Amino acid sequence: MNKINKVIKRIFDIICSTLGLIFLSPLLIIITILIKMGSDGPIFFKQIRVGENEKEFLILKFRTMVVDAEKLGKQITIGNDNRITKIGLFLRKYKLDELPQLINVFKGEMSLVGPRPEVPRYVRLYTEEQRKVLNIKPGITDLASLRYRDENDLLGDKQDPEDFYINTVMPDKLALNLEYIEKRNIIFDIYIIIKTIVKCI
């Protein structure tokens, strides 16, 4: 992607994230209230992820699990994970927990479309070829998000979910991310955004 396309993509991200935060603010407020009413703890879940050029940042999500959930289980969520709150189940079903990442996009840590950012632990397992996904900004959605829309349920059926994720799901996701890098342009991004919205409805 040349410099002009990068500038266009950044402008597109700023405009869309700003408009999204403004127009979705009533929904964001309602979700905030429901989270506080449903369980004790913070509104947001913050987690270290690896971004562009391997720079770490804090990704934002609406909290869908009990406090300190990562200390009570693995960094992946599977099936009907008992750490998930009641409102969390609803938010996850319609991907509403991802909406705070519009803030990450506005700040320039993420893009609307790009490889989903991983936690450092899993990034350390990447091959040299797979690490190419770290050359661009991570995104809220991507080709892998479309294919693995029901990832939690998929992992919930496996005897060793983490092993299946590391050795089967993650390599396939990274292959899709590398495919995106080869095809990416603003039209392709809009296509992925539309497909994502349709799948979430």
Tab-separated table of C-alpha atoms in Angstrom:
chain	number	residue	atom	x	y	z
A	1	MET	CA	0.000	0.000	0.000
A	2	ASN	CA	1.540	3.312	-1.079
A	3	LYS	CA	1.637	6.491	1.018
A	4	ILE	CA	-1.427	8.036	-0.645
A	5	ASN	CA	-3.541	4.957	0.080
A	6	LYS	CA	-2.274	4.920	3.677
A	7	VAL	CA	-3.341	8.537	4.111
A	8	ILE	CA	-6.760	7.793	2.587
A	9	LYS	CA	-7.175	4.784	4.877
A	10	ARG	CA	-6.241	6.858	7.943
A	11	ILE	CA	-8.664	9.648	7.003
A	12	PHE	CA	-11.379	7.031	6.438
A	13	ASP	CA	-10.641	5.527	9.879
A	14	ILE	CA	-10.775	8.912	11.629
A	15	ILE	CA	-14.045	9.942	9.974
A	16	CYS	CA	-15.768	6.592	10.540
A	17	SER	CA	-14.582	6.167	14.136
A	18	THR	CA	-15.629	9.719	15.011
A	19	LEU	CA	-19.059	9.353	13.428
A	20	GLY	CA	-19.436	5.916	14.958
A	21	LEU	CA	-18.699	7.156	18.479
A	22	ILE	CA	-21.103	10.080	18.029
A	23	PHE	CA	-24.057	8.222	16.500
A	24	LEU	CA	-23.635	5.126	18.657
A	25	SER	CA	-23.257	7.107	21.898
A	26	PRO	CA	-26.849	6.351	23.084
A	27	LEU	CA	-26.213	2.622	22.601
A	28	LEU	CA	-22.813	2.877	24.302
A	29	ILE	CA	-24.434	4.576	27.307
A	30	ILE	CA	-27.126	1.881	27.559
A	31	ILE	CA	-24.508	-0.889	27.401
A	32	THR	CA	-22.461	0.878	30.082
A	33	ILE	CA	-25.478	0.995	32.412
A	34	LEU	CA	-26.329	-2.667	31.802
A	35	ILE	CA	-22.759	-3.760	32.537
A	36	LYS	CA	-22.700	-1.835	35.824
A	37	MET	CA	-26.119	-3.206	36.807
A	38	GLY	CA	-25.182	-6.762	35.887
A	39	SER	CA	-21.968	-7.238	37.837
A	40	ASP	CA	-19.320	-5.511	39.900
A	41	GLY	CA	-16.214	-4.292	38.140
A	42	PRO	CA	-15.060	-1.848	35.468
A	43	ILE	CA	-16.982	-1.052	32.298
A	44	PHE	CA	-14.073	-1.756	30.013
A	45	PHE	CA	-11.842	-4.772	29.613
A	46	LYS	CA	-8.296	-3.744	28.729
A	47	GLN	CA	-5.708	-6.178	27.436
A	48	ILE	CA	-2.224	-5.855	25.992
A	49	ARG	CA	-2.146	-6.693	22.295
A	50	VAL	CA	0.618	-6.501	19.699
A	51	GLY	CA	0.061	-3.876	17.044
A	52	GLU	CA	1.823	-2.383	14.040
A	53	ASN	CA	5.611	-2.880	14.037
A	54	GLU	CA	5.205	-5.086	17.127
A	55	LYS	CA	4.277	-2.108	19.300
A	56	GLU	CA	2.115	-3.147	22.230
A	57	PHE	CA	-1.062	-1.262	23.121
A	58	LEU	CA	-4.143	-1.659	25.306
A	59	ILE	CA	-7.140	-2.869	23.348
A	60	LEU	CA	-10.536	-1.751	24.667
A	61	LYS	CA	-13.640	-3.886	24.896
A	62	PHE	CA	-16.807	-3.751	26.944
A	63	ARG	CA	-16.275	-6.133	29.850
A	64	THR	CA	-18.208	-9.335	29.235
A	65	MET	CA	-16.655	-11.514	31.936
A	66	VAL	CA	-16.262	-11.496	35.677
A	67	VAL	CA	-13.445	-9.452	37.170
A	68	ASP	CA	-9.982	-11.064	36.857
A	69	ALA	CA	-11.347	-13.622	34.387
A	70	GLU	CA	-7.881	-14.187	32.894
A	71	LYS	CA	-6.638	-15.383	36.272
A	72	LEU	CA	-9.465	-17.917	36.382
A	73	GLY	CA	-8.860	-19.478	32.971
A	74	LYS	CA	-7.114	-19.287	29.612
A	75	GLN	CA	-6.700	-16.242	27.355
A	76	ILE	CA	-9.123	-17.746	24.872
A	77	THR	CA	-12.849	-18.022	25.477
A	78	ILE	CA	-14.638	-21.247	24.680
A	79	GLY	CA	-18.289	-22.292	24.371
A	80	ASN	CA	-20.454	-21.392	27.339
A	81	ASP	CA	-17.523	-20.154	29.423
A	82	ASN	CA	-18.766	-19.746	32.996
A	83	ARG	CA	-16.697	-16.573	33.343
A	84	ILE	CA	-19.029	-14.739	30.942
A	85	THR	CA	-21.705	-12.540	32.519
A	86	LYS	CA	-25.351	-12.568	31.392
A	87	ILE	CA	-25.086	-9.222	29.601
A	88	GLY	CA	-21.712	-10.402	28.307
A	89	LEU	CA	-23.353	-13.271	26.434
A	90	PHE	CA	-25.599	-10.819	24.605
A	91	LEU	CA	-22.767	-8.407	23.815
A	92	ARG	CA	-20.583	-11.205	22.472
A	93	LYS	CA	-23.365	-12.670	20.339
A	94	TYR	CA	-23.770	-9.435	18.396
A	95	LYS	CA	-20.096	-8.346	18.725
A	96	LEU	CA	-21.171	-5.227	20.626
A	97	ASP	CA	-18.300	-5.720	23.074
A	98	GLU	CA	-15.939	-4.674	20.262
A	99	LEU	CA	-17.437	-1.164	19.864
A	100	PRO	CA	-14.995	0.585	22.261
A	101	GLN	CA	-12.238	-0.271	19.783
A	102	LEU	CA	-13.496	2.713	17.804
A	103	ILE	CA	-11.470	4.647	20.395
A	104	ASN	CA	-8.381	2.594	19.494
A	105	VAL	CA	-9.046	3.426	15.830
A	106	PHE	CA	-9.448	7.141	16.539
A	107	LYS	CA	-6.154	7.136	18.480
A	108	GLY	CA	-4.365	5.482	15.571
A	109	GLU	CA	-3.568	2.228	17.384
A	110	MET	CA	-5.933	0.256	15.160
A	111	SER	CA	-7.763	0.515	11.857
A	112	LEU	CA	-11.355	-0.397	11.072
A	113	VAL	CA	-10.071	-3.253	8.912
A	114	GLY	CA	-6.864	-5.179	9.450
A	115	PRO	CA	-5.491	-8.330	11.091
A	116	ARG	CA	-7.018	-8.845	14.522
A	117	PRO	CA	-4.323	-8.097	17.126
A	118	GLU	CA	-3.110	-11.005	19.242
A	119	VAL	CA	-1.780	-11.195	22.788
A	120	PRO	CA	2.043	-11.288	23.092
A	121	ARG	CA	2.007	-14.933	24.177
A	122	TYR	CA	0.580	-16.120	20.870
A	123	VAL	CA	2.557	-13.659	18.746
A	124	ARG	CA	5.754	-15.267	20.032
A	125	LEU	CA	4.636	-18.441	18.217
A	126	TYR	CA	4.438	-16.744	14.796
A	127	THR	CA	6.771	-17.871	12.013
A	128	GLU	CA	8.843	-15.291	10.117
A	129	GLU	CA	6.279	-15.296	7.312
A	130	GLN	CA	3.360	-14.912	9.706
A	131	ARG	CA	5.041	-11.933	11.391
A	132	LYS	CA	4.398	-9.917	8.227
A	133	VAL	CA	0.897	-9.262	9.593
A	134	LEU	CA	2.584	-7.044	12.179
A	135	ASN	CA	3.755	-4.658	9.446
A	136	ILE	CA	0.326	-3.002	9.273
A	137	LYS	CA	-2.191	-1.694	11.786
A	138	PRO	CA	-4.448	-4.307	13.329
A	139	GLY	CA	-8.169	-3.915	12.817
A	140	ILE	CA	-11.580	-4.332	14.424
A	141	THR	CA	-12.566	-6.766	11.694
A	142	ASP	CA	-10.884	-8.784	8.958
A	143	LEU	CA	-11.348	-11.819	6.731
A	144	ALA	CA	-10.613	-14.109	9.669
A	145	SER	CA	-13.339	-12.452	11.749
A	146	LEU	CA	-15.831	-13.305	9.019
A	147	ARG	CA	-14.729	-16.929	8.765
A	148	TYR	CA	-14.508	-17.470	12.515
A	149	ARG	CA	-17.664	-15.601	13.506
A	150	ASP	CA	-18.536	-18.466	15.897
A	151	GLU	CA	-15.032	-19.194	17.125
A	152	ASN	CA	-16.068	-19.606	20.772
A	153	ASP	CA	-18.516	-22.377	19.881
A	154	LEU	CA	-15.958	-24.020	17.599
A	155	LEU	CA	-13.349	-24.132	20.368
A	156	GLY	CA	-15.936	-25.283	22.897
A	157	ASP	CA	-16.307	-28.578	21.014
A	158	LYS	CA	-12.608	-29.438	21.240
A	159	GLN	CA	-10.948	-31.583	23.888
A	160	ASP	CA	-7.942	-29.230	24.022
A	161	PRO	CA	-9.257	-25.832	22.816
A	162	GLU	CA	-5.985	-23.951	23.194
A	163	ASP	CA	-3.997	-26.551	21.253
A	164	PHE	CA	-6.618	-26.482	18.489
A	165	TYR	CA	-6.502	-22.684	18.439
A	166	ILE	CA	-2.705	-22.506	18.250
A	167	ASN	CA	-2.197	-25.278	15.711
A	168	THR	CA	-5.307	-24.995	13.536
A	169	VAL	CA	-7.269	-21.775	13.950
A	170	MET	CA	-4.419	-19.302	14.396
A	171	PRO	CA	-2.423	-20.453	11.315
A	172	ASP	CA	-5.572	-20.234	9.178
A	173	LYS	CA	-6.347	-16.759	10.511
A	174	LEU	CA	-2.818	-15.605	9.741
A	175	ALA	CA	-3.049	-17.026	6.219
A	176	LEU	CA	-6.227	-14.978	5.698
A	177	ASN	CA	-4.474	-11.914	7.113
A	178	LEU	CA	-1.593	-12.326	4.670
A	179	GLU	CA	-4.162	-12.650	1.883
A	180	TYR	CA	-5.752	-9.381	3.039
A	181	ILE	CA	-2.385	-7.613	2.954
A	182	GLU	CA	-1.979	-8.567	-0.696
A	183	LYS	CA	-5.493	-7.389	-1.654
A	184	ARG	CA	-6.040	-4.423	0.657
A	185	ASN	CA	-7.427	-1.158	-0.602
A	186	ILE	CA	-10.216	1.125	0.570
A	187	ILE	CA	-12.869	-0.621	-1.579
A	188	PHE	CA	-11.911	-4.018	-0.157
A	189	ASP	CA	-12.059	-2.534	3.373
A	190	ILE	CA	-15.584	-1.237	2.775
A	191	TYR	CA	-16.604	-4.672	1.474
A	192	ILE	CA	-15.283	-6.350	4.655
A	193	ILE	CA	-17.012	-3.766	6.884
A	194	ILE	CA	-20.357	-4.324	5.139
A	195	LYS	CA	-19.977	-8.127	5.358
A	196	THR	CA	-19.165	-7.808	9.063
A	197	ILE	CA	-22.223	-5.676	9.783
A	198	VAL	CA	-24.497	-8.063	7.871
A	199	LYS	CA	-23.157	-11.065	9.803
A	200	CYS	CA	-23.694	-9.281	13.144
A	201	ILE	CA	-27.326	-8.387	12.443
